[in-house]
Amino acid sequence: MEENRIKDKIYSLLTNDESVDIKLQAVCNFLKDEFTHFDWVGFYFKNGDLNELKLSQFAGKPTEHTIIPFGKGICGQVAISHKNFVVQDVTEQDNYISCGIDVKSEIVVPIFQNNKNVGQIDIDSHQKAPFTSQDEALLEYVCKEVAKLDLPLN
Ligand code: SME
C-alpha cells in the first residue's frame, strides 16, 4: 500500500468510535499484516507510578516480557532516553531482552503526551537490518496519533 494510504488507514483506525483497546489492537494487526518485515508489533505503556513498562495490545507471538523495568532492554532504554531506538542487529546490543532466537532486529519509538514519555510502539523483525527511515517516520506518525487517545491505559 502506498505511504499516504497507509497513514490514512492508521488515522481511520484510531479515530473511529471503537474503544482505545480495540483501536490499538487494530493498529498492531494492520502494521503486522502490511509490512512483511514487521513480525511482532506491540504497545508498552508506563505502568502507573512505577518505573516500568507494561505490555498492552500486540500482534504476533505472545511474549513473557509483559513488564519491563525502565533502563532494561531496548524498550526500557527508550523509556529513559525518550528517543527512537533502531537496532538493525540485536546481537550487537548488550542491553537487550530477547523475545526469541528468530528476532534479528527491533525498532522502538516513544509516545509523548504533554511532553511526557508515556509509552512506546515496539516492532520486532525476523530480518536483519530491515528498517528504513520511512518506517521510522511512519511509526512516529502512529505514535503522534496514538498520543491523542485517552492514555495511558495502565
Ligand atoms: N526486545 C525487547 C523486549 C520486548 S520484546 O521485543 C516484545 C527489549 O529488548 O526491550
PDB file of C-alpha atoms and ligand atoms in Angstrom:
ATOM      1  CA  MET A   1       0.000   0.000   0.000  1.00  0.00           C
ATOM      2  CA  GLU A   2       1.235   3.483  -0.809  1.00  0.00           C
ATOM      3  CA  GLU A   3       2.520   5.588   2.119  1.00  0.00           C
ATOM      4  CA  ASN A   4      -0.271   8.158   2.246  1.00  0.00           C
ATOM      5  CA  ARG A   5      -2.902   5.432   2.072  1.00  0.00           C
ATOM      6  CA  ILE A   6      -1.181   3.656   4.961  1.00  0.00           C
ATOM      7  CA  LYS A   7      -1.330   6.872   7.006  1.00  0.00           C
ATOM      8  CA  ASP A   8      -4.999   7.373   6.098  1.00  0.00           C
ATOM      9  CA  LYS A   9      -5.749   3.825   7.158  1.00  0.00           C
ATOM     10  CA  ILE A  10      -3.978   4.277  10.505  1.00  0.00           C
ATOM     11  CA  TYR A  11      -5.783   7.566  11.043  1.00  0.00           C
ATOM     12  CA  SER A  12      -9.149   5.925  10.394  1.00  0.00           C
ATOM     13  CA  LEU A  13      -8.335   3.025  12.732  1.00  0.00           C
ATOM     14  CA  LEU A  14      -7.507   5.489  15.523  1.00  0.00           C
ATOM     15  CA  THR A  15     -10.375   7.929  15.048  1.00  0.00           C
ATOM     16  CA  ASN A  16     -13.374   5.633  14.734  1.00  0.00           C
ATOM     17  CA  ASP A  17     -15.920   5.015  17.515  1.00  0.00           C
ATOM     18  CA  GLU A  18     -14.228   1.925  18.941  1.00  0.00           C
ATOM     19  CA  SER A  19     -12.610   1.739  22.382  1.00  0.00           C
ATOM     20  CA  VAL A  20      -8.938   2.638  22.837  1.00  0.00           C
ATOM     21  CA  ASP A  21      -8.099  -1.068  23.289  1.00  0.00           C
ATOM     22  CA  ILE A  22      -9.746  -2.019  20.018  1.00  0.00           C
ATOM     23  CA  LYS A  23      -8.101   0.874  18.180  1.00  0.00           C
ATOM     24  CA  LEU A  24      -4.617  -0.064  19.392  1.00  0.00           C
ATOM     25  CA  GLN A  25      -5.192  -3.729  18.594  1.00  0.00           C
ATOM     26  CA  ALA A  26      -6.350  -2.802  15.093  1.00  0.00           C
ATOM     27  CA  VAL A  27      -3.195  -0.755  14.513  1.00  0.00           C
ATOM     28  CA  CYS A  28      -0.993  -3.647  15.696  1.00  0.00           C
ATOM     29  CA  ASN A  29      -2.795  -6.076  13.390  1.00  0.00           C
ATOM     30  CA  PHE A  30      -2.705  -3.689  10.442  1.00  0.00           C
ATOM     31  CA  LEU A  31       1.019  -2.899  10.731  1.00  0.00           C
ATOM     32  CA  LYS A  32       1.982  -6.540  11.168  1.00  0.00           C
ATOM     33  CA  ASP A  33      -0.079  -7.570   8.125  1.00  0.00           C
ATOM     34  CA  GLU A  34       1.006  -4.642   5.963  1.00  0.00           C
ATOM     35  CA  PHE A  35       4.777  -4.959   6.436  1.00  0.00           C
ATOM     36  CA  THR A  36       6.419  -8.322   5.859  1.00  0.00           C
ATOM     37  CA  HIS A  37       9.398  -7.246   7.981  1.00  0.00           C
ATOM     38  CA  PHE A  38       7.171  -6.472  11.000  1.00  0.00           C
ATOM     39  CA  ASP A  39       6.872  -9.832  12.761  1.00  0.00           C
ATOM     40  CA  TRP A  40       5.754  -8.562  16.160  1.00  0.00           C
ATOM     41  CA  VAL A  41       4.081  -5.227  16.829  1.00  0.00           C
ATOM     42  CA  GLY A  42       3.124  -4.088  20.309  1.00  0.00           C
ATOM     43  CA  PHE A  43       2.452  -1.152  22.598  1.00  0.00           C
ATOM     44  CA  TYR A  44       4.013  -0.767  26.024  1.00  0.00           C
ATOM     45  CA  PHE A  45       2.853   1.943  28.443  1.00  0.00           C
ATOM     46  CA  LYS A  46       4.257   3.251  31.701  1.00  0.00           C
ATOM     47  CA  ASN A  47       2.747   1.149  34.479  1.00  0.00           C
ATOM     48  CA  GLY A  48       1.073   3.737  36.695  1.00  0.00           C
ATOM     49  CA  ASP A  49       3.573   5.413  39.018  1.00  0.00           C
ATOM     50  CA  LEU A  50       6.076   2.602  38.668  1.00  0.00           C
ATOM     51  CA  ASN A  51       9.279   2.959  36.687  1.00  0.00           C
ATOM     52  CA  GLU A  52       8.374   0.089  34.434  1.00  0.00           C
ATOM     53  CA  LEU A  53       6.609  -0.581  31.177  1.00  0.00           C
ATOM     54  CA  LYS A  54       3.583  -2.811  30.865  1.00  0.00           C
ATOM     55  CA  LEU A  55       2.624  -4.593  27.659  1.00  0.00           C
ATOM     56  CA  SER A  56      -0.689  -3.519  26.225  1.00  0.00           C
ATOM     57  CA  GLN A  57      -2.004  -4.603  22.821  1.00  0.00           C
ATOM     58  CA  PHE A  58       0.218  -6.607  20.479  1.00  0.00           C
ATOM     59  CA  ALA A  59       0.118  -8.721  17.321  1.00  0.00           C
ATOM     60  CA  GLY A  60       2.423 -11.700  16.915  1.00  0.00           C
ATOM     61  CA  LYS A  61       3.709 -14.386  19.256  1.00  0.00           C
ATOM     62  CA  PRO A  62       2.844 -13.866  22.940  1.00  0.00           C
ATOM     63  CA  THR A  63       5.869 -12.744  24.967  1.00  0.00           C
ATOM     64  CA  GLU A  64       6.720 -13.390  28.607  1.00  0.00           C
ATOM     65  CA  HIS A  65       8.134  -9.846  28.781  1.00  0.00           C
ATOM     66  CA  THR A  66       4.907  -8.164  29.793  1.00  0.00           C
ATOM     67  CA  ILE A  67       6.670  -5.984  32.391  1.00  0.00           C
ATOM     68  CA  ILE A  68       9.976  -4.275  31.555  1.00  0.00           C
ATOM     69  CA  PRO A  69      11.812  -2.129  34.144  1.00  0.00           C
ATOM     70  CA  PHE A  70      12.983   1.293  32.940  1.00  0.00           C
ATOM     71  CA  GLY A  71      16.553   1.018  31.671  1.00  0.00           C
ATOM     72  CA  LYS A  72      16.310  -2.672  30.791  1.00  0.00           C
ATOM     73  CA  GLY A  73      16.374  -3.872  27.202  1.00  0.00           C
ATOM     74  CA  ILE A  74      15.729  -1.749  24.147  1.00  0.00           C
ATOM     75  CA  CYS A  75      12.264  -0.805  25.425  1.00  0.00           C
ATOM     76  CA  GLY A  76      13.454   0.140  28.902  1.00  0.00           C
ATOM     77  CA  GLN A  77      16.229   2.288  27.441  1.00  0.00           C
ATOM     78  CA  VAL A  78      13.735   4.234  25.309  1.00  0.00           C
ATOM     79  CA  ALA A  79      11.646   4.834  28.447  1.00  0.00           C
ATOM     80  CA  ILE A  80      14.538   6.905  29.823  1.00  0.00           C
ATOM     81  CA  SER A  81      16.255   8.223  26.662  1.00  0.00           C
ATOM     82  CA  HIS A  82      12.976   9.499  25.142  1.00  0.00           C
ATOM     83  CA  LYS A  83      14.470   8.788  21.736  1.00  0.00           C
ATOM     84  CA  ASN A  84      13.766   6.383  18.901  1.00  0.00           C
ATOM     85  CA  PHE A  85      15.951   3.293  19.066  1.00  0.00           C
ATOM     86  CA  VAL A  86      16.610   1.462  15.802  1.00  0.00           C
ATOM     87  CA  VAL A  87      18.503  -1.785  16.305  1.00  0.00           C
ATOM     88  CA  GLN A  88      19.336  -3.285  12.937  1.00  0.00           C
ATOM     89  CA  ASP A  89      21.171  -6.230  14.549  1.00  0.00           C
ATOM     90  CA  VAL A  90      20.169  -7.298  18.052  1.00  0.00           C
ATOM     91  CA  THR A  91      23.356  -9.341  18.512  1.00  0.00           C
ATOM     92  CA  GLU A  92      25.253  -6.050  18.721  1.00  0.00           C
ATOM     93  CA  GLN A  93      23.275  -4.936  21.789  1.00  0.00           C
ATOM     94  CA  ASP A  94      24.311  -5.980  25.298  1.00  0.00           C
ATOM     95  CA  ASN A  95      21.285  -4.428  26.972  1.00  0.00           C
ATOM     96  CA  TYR A  96      18.712  -6.422  25.060  1.00  0.00           C
ATOM     97  CA  ILE A  97      15.852  -8.670  26.194  1.00  0.00           C
ATOM     98  CA  SER A  98      15.352 -11.497  23.718  1.00  0.00           C
ATOM     99  CA  CYS A  99      11.831 -12.491  22.758  1.00  0.00           C
ATOM    100  CA  GLY A 100      13.058 -15.464  20.712  1.00  0.00           C
ATOM    101  CA  ILE A 101      16.030 -16.511  18.595  1.00  0.00           C
ATOM    102  CA  ASP A 102      14.147 -15.680  15.393  1.00  0.00           C
ATOM    103  CA  VAL A 103      14.180 -11.945  16.240  1.00  0.00           C
ATOM    104  CA  LYS A 104      17.061 -10.261  14.411  1.00  0.00           C
ATOM    105  CA  SER A 105      16.225  -6.567  14.695  1.00  0.00           C
ATOM    106  CA  GLU A 106      13.972  -4.187  16.559  1.00  0.00           C
ATOM    107  CA  ILE A 107      12.671  -0.622  16.453  1.00  0.00           C
ATOM    108  CA  VAL A 108      11.133   1.277  19.357  1.00  0.00           C
ATOM    109  CA  VAL A 109       9.542   4.742  19.078  1.00  0.00           C
ATOM    110  CA  PRO A 110       8.314   6.632  22.163  1.00  0.00           C
ATOM    111  CA  ILE A 111       4.834   8.100  22.631  1.00  0.00           C
ATOM    112  CA  PHE A 112       4.607  11.568  24.189  1.00  0.00           C
ATOM    113  CA  GLN A 113       1.612  13.169  25.874  1.00  0.00           C
ATOM    114  CA  ASN A 114       2.116  16.716  27.145  1.00  0.00           C
ATOM    115  CA  ASN A 115       5.859  16.234  26.616  1.00  0.00           C
ATOM    116  CA  LYS A 116       5.830  13.163  28.862  1.00  0.00           C
ATOM    117  CA  ASN A 117       7.079   9.814  27.622  1.00  0.00           C
ATOM    118  CA  VAL A 118       4.036   7.631  28.387  1.00  0.00           C
ATOM    119  CA  GLY A 119       4.830   4.570  26.305  1.00  0.00           C
ATOM    120  CA  GLN A 120       6.074   3.259  23.031  1.00  0.00           C
ATOM    121  CA  ILE A 121       5.491   1.153  19.974  1.00  0.00           C
ATOM    122  CA  ASP A 122       7.847  -1.789  19.657  1.00  0.00           C
ATOM    123  CA  ILE A 123       8.442  -3.780  16.468  1.00  0.00           C
ATOM    124  CA  ASP A 124      10.495  -6.962  16.151  1.00  0.00           C
ATOM    125  CA  SER A 125      11.680  -8.320  12.828  1.00  0.00           C
ATOM    126  CA  HIS A 126      12.991 -11.720  11.803  1.00  0.00           C
ATOM    127  CA  GLN A 127      15.140  -9.975   9.187  1.00  0.00           C
ATOM    128  CA  LYS A 128      18.477  -8.323   9.793  1.00  0.00           C
ATOM    129  CA  ALA A 129      18.669  -4.570   9.067  1.00  0.00           C
ATOM    130  CA  PRO A 130      15.184  -4.214   7.523  1.00  0.00           C
ATOM    131  CA  PHE A 131      14.177  -0.853   8.981  1.00  0.00           C
ATOM    132  CA  THR A 132      14.217   2.293   6.852  1.00  0.00           C
ATOM    133  CA  SER A 133      13.911   5.956   7.758  1.00  0.00           C
ATOM    134  CA  GLN A 134      10.456   5.734   6.150  1.00  0.00           C
ATOM    135  CA  ASP A 135       9.468   3.075   8.695  1.00  0.00           C
ATOM    136  CA  GLU A 136      10.729   5.320  11.475  1.00  0.00           C
ATOM    137  CA  ALA A 137       8.750   8.297  10.160  1.00  0.00           C
ATOM    138  CA  LEU A 138       5.604   6.196   9.838  1.00  0.00           C
ATOM    139  CA  LEU A 139       5.951   4.907  13.401  1.00  0.00           C
ATOM    140  CA  GLU A 140       6.417   8.493  14.609  1.00  0.00           C
ATOM    141  CA  TYR A 141       3.146   9.294  12.872  1.00  0.00           C
ATOM    142  CA  VAL A 142       1.466   6.320  14.591  1.00  0.00           C
ATOM    143  CA  CYS A 143       2.779   7.470  17.980  1.00  0.00           C
ATOM    144  CA  LYS A 144       1.628  11.043  17.374  1.00  0.00           C
ATOM    145  CA  GLU A 145      -1.900   9.833  16.599  1.00  0.00           C
ATOM    146  CA  VAL A 146      -1.933   7.326  19.480  1.00  0.00           C
ATOM    147  CA  ALA A 147      -0.952  10.179  21.815  1.00  0.00           C
ATOM    148  CA  LYS A 148      -4.288  11.831  21.036  1.00  0.00           C
ATOM    149  CA  LEU A 149      -6.121   8.904  22.658  1.00  0.00           C
ATOM    150  CA  ASP A 150      -7.081   8.694  26.298  1.00  0.00           C
ATOM    151  CA  LEU A 151      -3.781   7.301  27.605  1.00  0.00           C
ATOM    152  CA  PRO A 152      -2.021   5.847  29.486  1.00  0.00           C
ATOM    153  CA  LEU A 153      -4.079   2.734  29.852  1.00  0.00           C
ATOM    154  CA  ASN A 154      -2.445   1.371  32.991  1.00  0.00           C
TER     155      ASN A 154
HETATM  156  N1  SME B   1      13.332  -6.941  22.919  1.00  0.00           N
HETATM  157  C1  SME B   1      12.720  -6.016  23.822  1.00  0.00           C
HETATM  158  C2  SME B   1      11.777  -6.715  24.767  1.00  0.00           C
HETATM  159  C3  SME B   1      10.377  -6.716  24.321  1.00  0.00           C
HETATM  160  S1  SME B   1      10.072  -7.783  23.059  1.00  0.00           S
HETATM  161  O1  SME B   1      10.839  -7.399  21.855  1.00  0.00           O
HETATM  162  C4  SME B   1       8.486  -7.961  22.711  1.00  0.00           C
HETATM  163  C5  SME B   1      13.770  -5.250  24.590  1.00  0.00           C
HETATM  164  O2  SME B   1      14.967  -5.528  24.490  1.00  0.00           O
HETATM  165  O3  SME B   1      13.389  -4.341  25.334  1.00  0.00           O
END
